[in-house]
C-alpha positions as a printed NumPy array, in Angstrom:
array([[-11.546,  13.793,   7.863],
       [-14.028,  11.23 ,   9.519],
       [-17.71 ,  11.816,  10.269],
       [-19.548,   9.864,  13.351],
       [-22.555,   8.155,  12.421],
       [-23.819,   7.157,  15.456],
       [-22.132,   7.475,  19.166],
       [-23.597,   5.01 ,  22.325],
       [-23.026,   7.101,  25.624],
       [-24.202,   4.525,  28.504],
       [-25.502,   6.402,  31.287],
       [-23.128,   6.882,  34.588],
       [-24.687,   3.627,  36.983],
       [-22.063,   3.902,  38.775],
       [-19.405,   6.802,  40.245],
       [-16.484,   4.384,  38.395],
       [-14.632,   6.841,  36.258],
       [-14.747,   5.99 ,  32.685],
       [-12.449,   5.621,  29.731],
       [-13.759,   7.344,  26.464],
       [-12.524,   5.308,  23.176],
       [-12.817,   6.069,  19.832],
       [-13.25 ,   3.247,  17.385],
       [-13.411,   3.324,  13.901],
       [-15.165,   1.6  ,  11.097],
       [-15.084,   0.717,   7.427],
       [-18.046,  -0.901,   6.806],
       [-21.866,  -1.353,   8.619],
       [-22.331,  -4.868,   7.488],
       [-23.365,  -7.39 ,   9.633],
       [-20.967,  -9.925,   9.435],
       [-18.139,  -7.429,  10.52 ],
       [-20.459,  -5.031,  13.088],
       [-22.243,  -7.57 ,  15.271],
       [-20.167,  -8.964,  17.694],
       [-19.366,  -4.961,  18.726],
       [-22.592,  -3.745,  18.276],
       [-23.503,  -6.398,  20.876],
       [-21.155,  -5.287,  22.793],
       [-22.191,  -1.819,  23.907],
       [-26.278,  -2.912,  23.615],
       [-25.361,  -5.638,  25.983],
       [-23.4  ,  -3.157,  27.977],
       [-19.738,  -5.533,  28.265],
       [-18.071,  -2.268,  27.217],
       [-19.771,  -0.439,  30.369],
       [-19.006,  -3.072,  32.718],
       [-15.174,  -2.53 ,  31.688],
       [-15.789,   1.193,  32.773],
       [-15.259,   2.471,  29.112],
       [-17.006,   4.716,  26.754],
       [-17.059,   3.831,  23.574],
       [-17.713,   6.596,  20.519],
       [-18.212,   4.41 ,  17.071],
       [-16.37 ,   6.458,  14.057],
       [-17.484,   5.262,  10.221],
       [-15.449,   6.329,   7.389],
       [-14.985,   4.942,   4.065],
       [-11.961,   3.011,   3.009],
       [ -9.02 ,   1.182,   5.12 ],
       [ -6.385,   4.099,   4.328],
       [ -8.767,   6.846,   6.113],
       [ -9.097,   4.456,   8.762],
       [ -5.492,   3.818,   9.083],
       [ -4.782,   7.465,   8.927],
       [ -7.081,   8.089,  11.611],
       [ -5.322,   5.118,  13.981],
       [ -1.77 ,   6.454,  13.354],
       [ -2.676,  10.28 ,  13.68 ],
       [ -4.094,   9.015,  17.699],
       [ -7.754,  10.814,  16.241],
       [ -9.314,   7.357,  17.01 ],
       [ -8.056,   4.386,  20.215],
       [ -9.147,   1.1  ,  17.859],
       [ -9.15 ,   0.23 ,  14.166],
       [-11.724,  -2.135,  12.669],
       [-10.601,  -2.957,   9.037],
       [-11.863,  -5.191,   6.027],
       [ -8.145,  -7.454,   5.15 ],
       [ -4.986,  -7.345,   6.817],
       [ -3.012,  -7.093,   3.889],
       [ -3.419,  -2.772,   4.487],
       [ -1.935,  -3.295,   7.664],
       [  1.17 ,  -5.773,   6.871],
       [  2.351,  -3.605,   4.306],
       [  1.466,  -0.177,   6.248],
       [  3.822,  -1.254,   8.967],
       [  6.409,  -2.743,   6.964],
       [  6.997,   0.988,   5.682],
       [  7.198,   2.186,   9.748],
       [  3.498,   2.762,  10.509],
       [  2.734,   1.975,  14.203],
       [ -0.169,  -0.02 ,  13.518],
       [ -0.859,  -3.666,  14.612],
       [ -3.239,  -6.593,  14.252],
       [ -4.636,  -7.087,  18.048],
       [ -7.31 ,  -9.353,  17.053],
       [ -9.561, -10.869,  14.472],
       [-13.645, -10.455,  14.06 ],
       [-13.523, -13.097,  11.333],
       [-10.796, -15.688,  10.532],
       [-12.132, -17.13 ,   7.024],
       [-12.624, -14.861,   3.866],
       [-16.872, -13.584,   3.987],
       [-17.352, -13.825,   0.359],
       [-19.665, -15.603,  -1.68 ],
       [-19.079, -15.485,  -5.812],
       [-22.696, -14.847,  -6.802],
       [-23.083, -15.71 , -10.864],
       [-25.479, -14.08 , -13.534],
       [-28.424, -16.444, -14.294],
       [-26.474, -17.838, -17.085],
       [-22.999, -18.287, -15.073],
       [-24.109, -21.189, -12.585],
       [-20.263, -22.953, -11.983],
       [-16.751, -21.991, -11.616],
       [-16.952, -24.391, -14.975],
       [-19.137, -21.423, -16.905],
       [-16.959, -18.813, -15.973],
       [-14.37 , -19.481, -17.381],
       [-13.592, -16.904, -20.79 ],
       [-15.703, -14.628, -18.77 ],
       [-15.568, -11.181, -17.231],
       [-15.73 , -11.102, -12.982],
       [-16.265,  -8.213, -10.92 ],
       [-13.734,  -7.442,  -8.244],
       [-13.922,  -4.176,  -6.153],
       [-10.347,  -3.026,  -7.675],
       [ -6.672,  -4.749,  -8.549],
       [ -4.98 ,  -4.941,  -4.993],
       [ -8.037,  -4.722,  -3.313],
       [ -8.926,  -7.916,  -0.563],
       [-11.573,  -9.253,  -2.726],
       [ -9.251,  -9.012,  -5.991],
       [ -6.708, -11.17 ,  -3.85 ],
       [ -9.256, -13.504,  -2.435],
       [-10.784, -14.476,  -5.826],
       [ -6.679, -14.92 ,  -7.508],
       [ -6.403, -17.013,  -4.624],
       [ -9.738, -18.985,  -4.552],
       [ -9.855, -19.67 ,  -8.232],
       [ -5.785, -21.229,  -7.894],
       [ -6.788, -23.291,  -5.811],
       [ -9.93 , -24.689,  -7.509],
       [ -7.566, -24.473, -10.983],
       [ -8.252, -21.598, -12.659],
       [ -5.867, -19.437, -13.918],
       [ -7.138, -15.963, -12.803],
       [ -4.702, -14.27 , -15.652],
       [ -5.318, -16.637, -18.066],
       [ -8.642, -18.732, -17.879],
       [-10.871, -15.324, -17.088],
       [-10.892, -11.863, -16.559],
       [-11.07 , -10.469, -13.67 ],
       [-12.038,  -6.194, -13.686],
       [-11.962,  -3.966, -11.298],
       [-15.84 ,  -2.13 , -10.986],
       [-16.022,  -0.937,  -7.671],
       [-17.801,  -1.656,  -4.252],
       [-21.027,  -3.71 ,  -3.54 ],
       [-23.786,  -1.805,  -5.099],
       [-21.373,  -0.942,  -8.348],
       [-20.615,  -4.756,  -8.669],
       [-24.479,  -5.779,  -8.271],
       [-25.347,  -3.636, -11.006],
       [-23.207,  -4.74 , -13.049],
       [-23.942,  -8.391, -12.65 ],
       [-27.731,  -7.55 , -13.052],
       [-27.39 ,  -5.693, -16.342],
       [-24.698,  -8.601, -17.598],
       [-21.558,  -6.773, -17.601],
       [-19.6  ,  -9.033, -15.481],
       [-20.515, -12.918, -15.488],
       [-19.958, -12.933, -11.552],
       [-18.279, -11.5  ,  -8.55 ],
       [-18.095, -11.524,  -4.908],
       [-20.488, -10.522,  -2.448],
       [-20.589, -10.112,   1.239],
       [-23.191, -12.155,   3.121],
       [-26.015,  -9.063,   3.032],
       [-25.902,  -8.949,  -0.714],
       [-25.502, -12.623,  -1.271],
       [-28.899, -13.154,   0.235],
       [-30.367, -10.296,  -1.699],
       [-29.087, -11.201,  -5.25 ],
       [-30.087, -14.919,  -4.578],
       [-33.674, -13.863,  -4.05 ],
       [-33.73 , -12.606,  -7.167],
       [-32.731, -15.668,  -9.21 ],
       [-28.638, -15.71 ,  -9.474],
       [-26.939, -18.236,  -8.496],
       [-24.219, -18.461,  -5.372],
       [-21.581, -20.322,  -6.857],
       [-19.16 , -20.61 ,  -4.506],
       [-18.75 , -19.802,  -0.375],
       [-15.312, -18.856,  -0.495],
       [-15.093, -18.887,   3.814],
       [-15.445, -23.122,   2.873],
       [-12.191, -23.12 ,   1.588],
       [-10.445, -19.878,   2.15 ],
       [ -8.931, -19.349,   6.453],
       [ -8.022, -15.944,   5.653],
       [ -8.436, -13.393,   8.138],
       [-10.417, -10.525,   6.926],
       [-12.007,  -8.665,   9.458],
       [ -9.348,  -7.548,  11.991],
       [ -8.164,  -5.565,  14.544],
       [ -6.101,  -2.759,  15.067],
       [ -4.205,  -0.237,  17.27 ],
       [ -0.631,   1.16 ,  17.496],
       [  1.585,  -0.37 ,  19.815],
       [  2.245,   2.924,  21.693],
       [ -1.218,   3.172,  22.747],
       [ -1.209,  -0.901,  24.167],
       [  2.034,   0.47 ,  25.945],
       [  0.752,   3.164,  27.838],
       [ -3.221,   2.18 ,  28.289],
       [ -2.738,  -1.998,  28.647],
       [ -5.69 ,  -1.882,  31.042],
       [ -8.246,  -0.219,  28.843],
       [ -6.766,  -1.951,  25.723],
       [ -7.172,  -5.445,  28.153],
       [-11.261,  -4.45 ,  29.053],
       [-12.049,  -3.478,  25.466],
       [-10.73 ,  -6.979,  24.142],
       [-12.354,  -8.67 ,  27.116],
       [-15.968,  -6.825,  25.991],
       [-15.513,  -7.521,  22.111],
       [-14.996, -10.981,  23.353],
       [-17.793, -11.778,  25.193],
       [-19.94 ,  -9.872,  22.135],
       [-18.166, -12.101,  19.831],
       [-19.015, -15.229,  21.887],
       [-22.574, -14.286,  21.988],
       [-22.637, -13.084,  18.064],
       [-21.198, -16.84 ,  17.09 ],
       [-23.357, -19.406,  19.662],
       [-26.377, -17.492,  19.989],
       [-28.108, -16.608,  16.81 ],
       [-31.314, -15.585,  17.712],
       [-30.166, -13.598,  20.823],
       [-27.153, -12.043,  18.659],
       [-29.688, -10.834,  15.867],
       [-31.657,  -9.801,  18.052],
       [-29.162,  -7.433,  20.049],
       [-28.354,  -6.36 ,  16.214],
       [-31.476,  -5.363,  15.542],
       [-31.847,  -3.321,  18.728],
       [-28.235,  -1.761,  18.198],
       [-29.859,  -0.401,  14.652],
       [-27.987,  -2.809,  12.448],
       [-30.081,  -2.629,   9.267],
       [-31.71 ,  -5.183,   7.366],
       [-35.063,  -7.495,   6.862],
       [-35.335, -10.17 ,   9.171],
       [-35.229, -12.772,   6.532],
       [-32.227, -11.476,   4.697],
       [-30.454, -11.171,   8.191],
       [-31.288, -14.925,   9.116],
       [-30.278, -16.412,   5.946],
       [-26.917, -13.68 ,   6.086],
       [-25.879, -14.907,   9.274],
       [-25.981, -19.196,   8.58 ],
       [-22.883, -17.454,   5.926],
       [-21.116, -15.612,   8.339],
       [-21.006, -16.777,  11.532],
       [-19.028, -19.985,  11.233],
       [-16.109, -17.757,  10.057],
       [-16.216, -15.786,  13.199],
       [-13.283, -16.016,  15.344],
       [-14.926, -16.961,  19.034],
       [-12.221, -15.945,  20.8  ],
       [-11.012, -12.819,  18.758],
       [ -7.626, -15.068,  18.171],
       [ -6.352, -14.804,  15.451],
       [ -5.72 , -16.917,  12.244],
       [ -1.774, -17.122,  12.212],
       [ -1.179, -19.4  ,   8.789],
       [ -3.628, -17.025,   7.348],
       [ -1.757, -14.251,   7.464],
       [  1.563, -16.197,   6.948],
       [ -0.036, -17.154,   3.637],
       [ -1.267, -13.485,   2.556],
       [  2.422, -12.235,   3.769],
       [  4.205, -15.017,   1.608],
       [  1.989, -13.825,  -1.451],
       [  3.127, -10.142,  -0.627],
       [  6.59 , -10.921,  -0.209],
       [  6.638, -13.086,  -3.667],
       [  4.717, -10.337,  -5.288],
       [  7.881,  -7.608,  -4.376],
       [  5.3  ,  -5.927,  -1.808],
       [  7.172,  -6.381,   1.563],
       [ 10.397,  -6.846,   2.307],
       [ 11.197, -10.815,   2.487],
       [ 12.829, -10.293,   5.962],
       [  9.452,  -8.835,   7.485],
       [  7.981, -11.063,   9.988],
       [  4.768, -12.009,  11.462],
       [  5.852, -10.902,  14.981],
       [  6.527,  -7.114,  13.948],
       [  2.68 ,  -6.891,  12.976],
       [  0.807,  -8.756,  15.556],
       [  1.011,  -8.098,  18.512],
       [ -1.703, -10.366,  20.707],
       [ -0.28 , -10.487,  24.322],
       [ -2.777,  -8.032,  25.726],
       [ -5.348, -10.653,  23.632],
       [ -4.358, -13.809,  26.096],
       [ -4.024, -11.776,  29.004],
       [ -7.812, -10.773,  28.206],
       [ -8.651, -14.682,  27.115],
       [ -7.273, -16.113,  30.112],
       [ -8.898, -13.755,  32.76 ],
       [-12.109, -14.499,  30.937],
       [-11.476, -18.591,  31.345],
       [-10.548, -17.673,  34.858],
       [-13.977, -16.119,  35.212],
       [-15.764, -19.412,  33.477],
       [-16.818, -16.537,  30.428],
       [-15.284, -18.391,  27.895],
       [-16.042, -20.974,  25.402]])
């Protein structure tokens, strides 16, 4: 179902028996992987007495089934929409936390498509209808007004590389781009149009688990948050330090790209793991007026952050936290 790409087994310092957790992944960018790749380099996940076993697979819904099947402890997943409408139809999956709380795309144009002015009449890449970076561009361009049904069109052409190719050999006129490929295609002569994290607090990155794991492991669930924390608090205020731990965890990349990358990405990161509550109000409102959830659902029956402040205030407590 899910293959491990890389696993971090810390060495037994101490007699302290240990908690093995299995987190998974949807993506090896850097915006989304640093503050947990920090993490275990830095060794906060060791100090908690836990294990930690990093799963990658492709796609939220393999991700998801691998958090409600109990296969994995955590869920790390690109939009929360997945998860609002996963447990409005009874999944036990929850948002615990946030890695970023502003969208992390930037609408990268052809060399001929320079404004939100020029692409208008125009075809713009989106990963696919539904997907988080189809919802983010509807809701971007609305707000900057453009009609996304009316002034352009937007198609659906697939993840990063697909979309890059596609702007390179003039297919679509422009299209989001994480930070990593923003960078890249900028080097190369297009233009970045647009940051959408400037105007767009919409949590993207979160966190998940199912409730019946916080119930019966609240300890490890507290020392996990409490590590991803302090690796969060280190990936926002410290660049050089966090890029460097990045680097040493085997995050890939050139130096320069990762630099340039991170001046995109790191303001949006959440420094506390807290997360963006009107954010998700607003993506919840769009999927209740869209017919996708059931208007009655409410915030409160998909996140669920106690174990979060418990974590946050021990950490103030401890003079750990910004």
């Amino acid at each position: 179902m899910f293959c491990a790409v890389w696993a971090y087994v810390p060495t037994a310092a101490n007699s302290q028996e240990k908690q093995n957790l299995r987190v998974v992944f949807t993506g090896l960018a850097w915006n989304s992987e640093l503050p947990f790749r920090i993490a275990l380099v830095r060794g906060f996940f060791k100090a908690q007495g836990l294990d930690i076993q990093p799963i990658f697979v492709r796609g939220g819904p393999a991700a998801l089934a691998a958090l409600s099947s109990g296969e994995v402890d955590f869920a790390e997943i690109g939009g929360a929409q997945a998860i609002m409408r996963s447990r409005a139809r009874g999944l036990d999956a929850v948002i615990i936390g946030a890695i970023s709380n502003a969208t992390n795309y930037q609408i990268v144009g052809s060399k001929s498509t320079r404004t939100l002015e020029d692409m208008k009449g125009k075809i713009i890449g989106v990963t696919g209808a539904g997907a988080f970076s189809d919802f983010a561009m509807r809701t971007f361009l609305r707000r900057k007004g453009i009609d996304p049904d009316k002034d352009l069109m937007l198609r659906a052409i697939g993840g990063s590389n697909l979309r890059a190719a596609a702007l390179e050999k003039g297919i679509v006129a422009a299209a989001p781009f994480a930070p990593d490929d923003t960078v890249r295609l900028t080097r190369l002569g297009f233009p970045m149009i647009a940051n959408l994290s400037d105007t767009l607090a919409i949590p993207q990155t979160i966190l998940t688990a199912r409730n019946e794991f916080l119930e019966k492991s609240p300890q490890t669930a507290k020392g996990f948050l409490k590590a991803l924390i302090l690796g969060i608090q280190l990936a926002k205020f410290n660049k050089v330090d966090a890029i460097k731990a990045g680097f040493e965890a085997r995050l890939q990349g050139e130096p320069d790209f990762v630099n340039l990358a991170y001046d995109l990405y790191a303001p949006a990161l959440s420094g506390d793991l807290s997360v963006n509550m009107s954010g998700l109000q607003f993506m919840l409102d769009e999927d209740k007026r869209n017919g996708l959830i059931d208007a009655k659902f409410t915030l409160d029956r998909v996140v669920n952050d106690k174990i979060l402040k418990i974590a946050q205030q021990e950490l103030r407590a401890e003079g750990r936290l910004k």
